[in-house]
PDB file of C-alpha atoms in Angstrom:
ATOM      1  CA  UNK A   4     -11.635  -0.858 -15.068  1.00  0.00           C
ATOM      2  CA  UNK A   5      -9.164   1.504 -13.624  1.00  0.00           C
ATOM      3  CA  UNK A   6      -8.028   2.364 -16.992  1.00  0.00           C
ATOM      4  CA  UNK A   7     -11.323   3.202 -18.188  1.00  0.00           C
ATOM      5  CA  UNK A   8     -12.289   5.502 -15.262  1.00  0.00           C
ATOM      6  CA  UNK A   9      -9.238   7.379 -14.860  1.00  0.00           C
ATOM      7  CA  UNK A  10      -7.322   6.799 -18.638  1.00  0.00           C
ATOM      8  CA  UNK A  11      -3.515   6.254 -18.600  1.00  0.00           C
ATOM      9  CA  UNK A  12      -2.204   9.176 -16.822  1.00  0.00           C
ATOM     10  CA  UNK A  13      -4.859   7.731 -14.258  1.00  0.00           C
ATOM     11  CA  UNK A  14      -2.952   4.960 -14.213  1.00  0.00           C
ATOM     12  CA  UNK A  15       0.443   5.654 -14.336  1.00  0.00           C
ATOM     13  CA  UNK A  16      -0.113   8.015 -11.493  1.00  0.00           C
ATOM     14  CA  UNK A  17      -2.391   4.852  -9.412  1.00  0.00           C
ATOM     15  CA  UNK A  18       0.121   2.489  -9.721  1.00  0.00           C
ATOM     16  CA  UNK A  19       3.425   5.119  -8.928  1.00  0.00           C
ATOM     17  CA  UNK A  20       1.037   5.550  -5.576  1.00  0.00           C
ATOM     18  CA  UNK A  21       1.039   1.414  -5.018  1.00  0.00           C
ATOM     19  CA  UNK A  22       4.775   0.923  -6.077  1.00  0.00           C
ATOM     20  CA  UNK A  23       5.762   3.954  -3.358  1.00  0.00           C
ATOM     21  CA  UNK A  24       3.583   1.824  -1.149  1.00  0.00           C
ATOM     22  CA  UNK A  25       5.150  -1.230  -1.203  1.00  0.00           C
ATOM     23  CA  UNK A  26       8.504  -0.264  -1.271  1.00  0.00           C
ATOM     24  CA  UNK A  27       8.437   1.697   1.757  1.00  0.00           C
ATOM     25  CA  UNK A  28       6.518  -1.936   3.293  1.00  0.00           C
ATOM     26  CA  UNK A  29       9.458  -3.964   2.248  1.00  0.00           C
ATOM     27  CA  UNK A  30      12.120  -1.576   3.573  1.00  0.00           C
ATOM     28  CA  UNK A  31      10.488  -2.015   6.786  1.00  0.00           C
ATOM     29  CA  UNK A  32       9.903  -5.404   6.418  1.00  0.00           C
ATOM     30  CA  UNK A  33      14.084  -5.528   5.919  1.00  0.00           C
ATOM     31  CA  UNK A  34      15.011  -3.610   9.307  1.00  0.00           C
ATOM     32  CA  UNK A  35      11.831  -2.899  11.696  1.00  0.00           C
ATOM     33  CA  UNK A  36      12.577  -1.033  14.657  1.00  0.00           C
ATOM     34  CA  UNK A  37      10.567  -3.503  16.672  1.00  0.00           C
ATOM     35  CA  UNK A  38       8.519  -6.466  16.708  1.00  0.00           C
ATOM     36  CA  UNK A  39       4.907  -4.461  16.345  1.00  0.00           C
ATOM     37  CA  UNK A  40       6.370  -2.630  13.198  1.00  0.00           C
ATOM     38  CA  UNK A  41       7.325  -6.355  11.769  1.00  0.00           C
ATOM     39  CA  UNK A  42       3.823  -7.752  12.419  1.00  0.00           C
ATOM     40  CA  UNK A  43       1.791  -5.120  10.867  1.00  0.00           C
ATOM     41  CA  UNK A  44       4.287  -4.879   7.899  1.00  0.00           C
ATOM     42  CA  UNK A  45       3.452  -8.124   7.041  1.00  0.00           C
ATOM     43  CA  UNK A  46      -0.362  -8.033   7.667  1.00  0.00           C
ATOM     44  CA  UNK A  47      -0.598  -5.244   5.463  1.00  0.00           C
ATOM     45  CA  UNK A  48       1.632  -6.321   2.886  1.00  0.00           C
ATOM     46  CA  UNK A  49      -0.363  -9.801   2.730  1.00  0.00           C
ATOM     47  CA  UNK A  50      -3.558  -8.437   2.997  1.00  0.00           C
ATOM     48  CA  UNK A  51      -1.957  -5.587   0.084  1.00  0.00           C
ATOM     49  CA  UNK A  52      -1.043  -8.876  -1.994  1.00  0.00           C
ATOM     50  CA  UNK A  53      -4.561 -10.916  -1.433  1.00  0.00           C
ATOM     51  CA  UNK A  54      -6.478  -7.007  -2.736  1.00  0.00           C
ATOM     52  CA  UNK A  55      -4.326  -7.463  -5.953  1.00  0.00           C
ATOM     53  CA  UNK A  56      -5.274 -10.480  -6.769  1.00  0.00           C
ATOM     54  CA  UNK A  57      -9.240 -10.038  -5.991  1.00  0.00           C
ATOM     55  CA  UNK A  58      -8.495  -7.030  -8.270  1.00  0.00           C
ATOM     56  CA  UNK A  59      -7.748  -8.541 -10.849  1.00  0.00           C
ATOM     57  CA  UNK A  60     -11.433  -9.613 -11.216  1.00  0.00           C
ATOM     58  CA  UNK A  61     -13.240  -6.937  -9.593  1.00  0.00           C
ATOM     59  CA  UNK A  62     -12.527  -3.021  -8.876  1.00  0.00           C
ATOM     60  CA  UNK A  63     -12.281  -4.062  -4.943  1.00  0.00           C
ATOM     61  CA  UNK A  64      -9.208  -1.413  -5.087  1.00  0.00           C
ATOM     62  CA  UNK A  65     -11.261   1.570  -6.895  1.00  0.00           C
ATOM     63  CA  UNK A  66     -14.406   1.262  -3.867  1.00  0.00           C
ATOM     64  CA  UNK A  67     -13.997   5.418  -2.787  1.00  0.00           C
ATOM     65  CA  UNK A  68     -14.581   5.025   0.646  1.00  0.00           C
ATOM     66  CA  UNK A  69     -11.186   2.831   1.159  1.00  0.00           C
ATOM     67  CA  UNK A  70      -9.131   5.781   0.047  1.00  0.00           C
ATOM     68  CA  UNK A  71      -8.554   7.289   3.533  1.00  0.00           C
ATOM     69  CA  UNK A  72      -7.577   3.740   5.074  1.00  0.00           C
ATOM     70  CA  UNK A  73      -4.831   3.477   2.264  1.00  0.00           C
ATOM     71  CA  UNK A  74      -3.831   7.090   2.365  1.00  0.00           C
ATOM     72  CA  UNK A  75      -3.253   6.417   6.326  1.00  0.00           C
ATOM     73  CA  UNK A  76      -1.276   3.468   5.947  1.00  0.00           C
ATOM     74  CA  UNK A  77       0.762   5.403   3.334  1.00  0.00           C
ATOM     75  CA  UNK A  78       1.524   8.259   5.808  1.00  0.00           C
ATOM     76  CA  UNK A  79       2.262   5.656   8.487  1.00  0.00           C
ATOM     77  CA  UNK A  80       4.828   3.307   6.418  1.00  0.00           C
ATOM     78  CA  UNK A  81       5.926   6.410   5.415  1.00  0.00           C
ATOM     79  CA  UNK A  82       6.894   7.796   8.740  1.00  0.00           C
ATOM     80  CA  UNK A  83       7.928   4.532   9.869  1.00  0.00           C
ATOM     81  CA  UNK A  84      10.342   4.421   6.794  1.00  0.00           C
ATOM     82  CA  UNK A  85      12.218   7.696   7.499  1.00  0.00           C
ATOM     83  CA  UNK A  86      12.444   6.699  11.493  1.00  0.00           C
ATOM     84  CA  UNK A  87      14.557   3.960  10.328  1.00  0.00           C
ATOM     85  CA  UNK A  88      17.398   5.539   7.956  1.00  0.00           C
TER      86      UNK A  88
END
């Protein structure tokens, strides 16, 4: 579905996003700076994991009006992640 809509640069550029995503998750996951940064690292990375795999059926990850809610976590994990090195 994804592929259709957007085409492979689409694609290539969609999943690059996801891959940042999740690696800035696990490297917080690896050393939080506190207990609250643990528990929502792993909420969101389990709730990230449970989206994939509805996706894989459905184009639950492609619904426009999510965008801003993952472009905020991606800011967040991503300020998180440079607090930490």
């Amino acid at each position: 579905n994804l592929l259709w809509k957007m085409g492979i640069s689409g694609l290539i550029l969609f999943l690059a996003i996801y891959y940042y995503f999740f690696k800035n998750i696990i490297k917080i996951l690896k050393k939080p700076k506190n207990n609250f940064q643990r528990w929502v690292s792993m909420g969101i990375f389990s709730a990230f994991v449970s989206l994939m795999l509805i996706s894989i059926e459905s184009g639950v990850l492609l619904i426009y009006r999510f965008n801003f809610v993952w472009a905020a976590l991606l800011a967040v994990f991503n300020l998180w992640n440079k607090e930490t090195i």
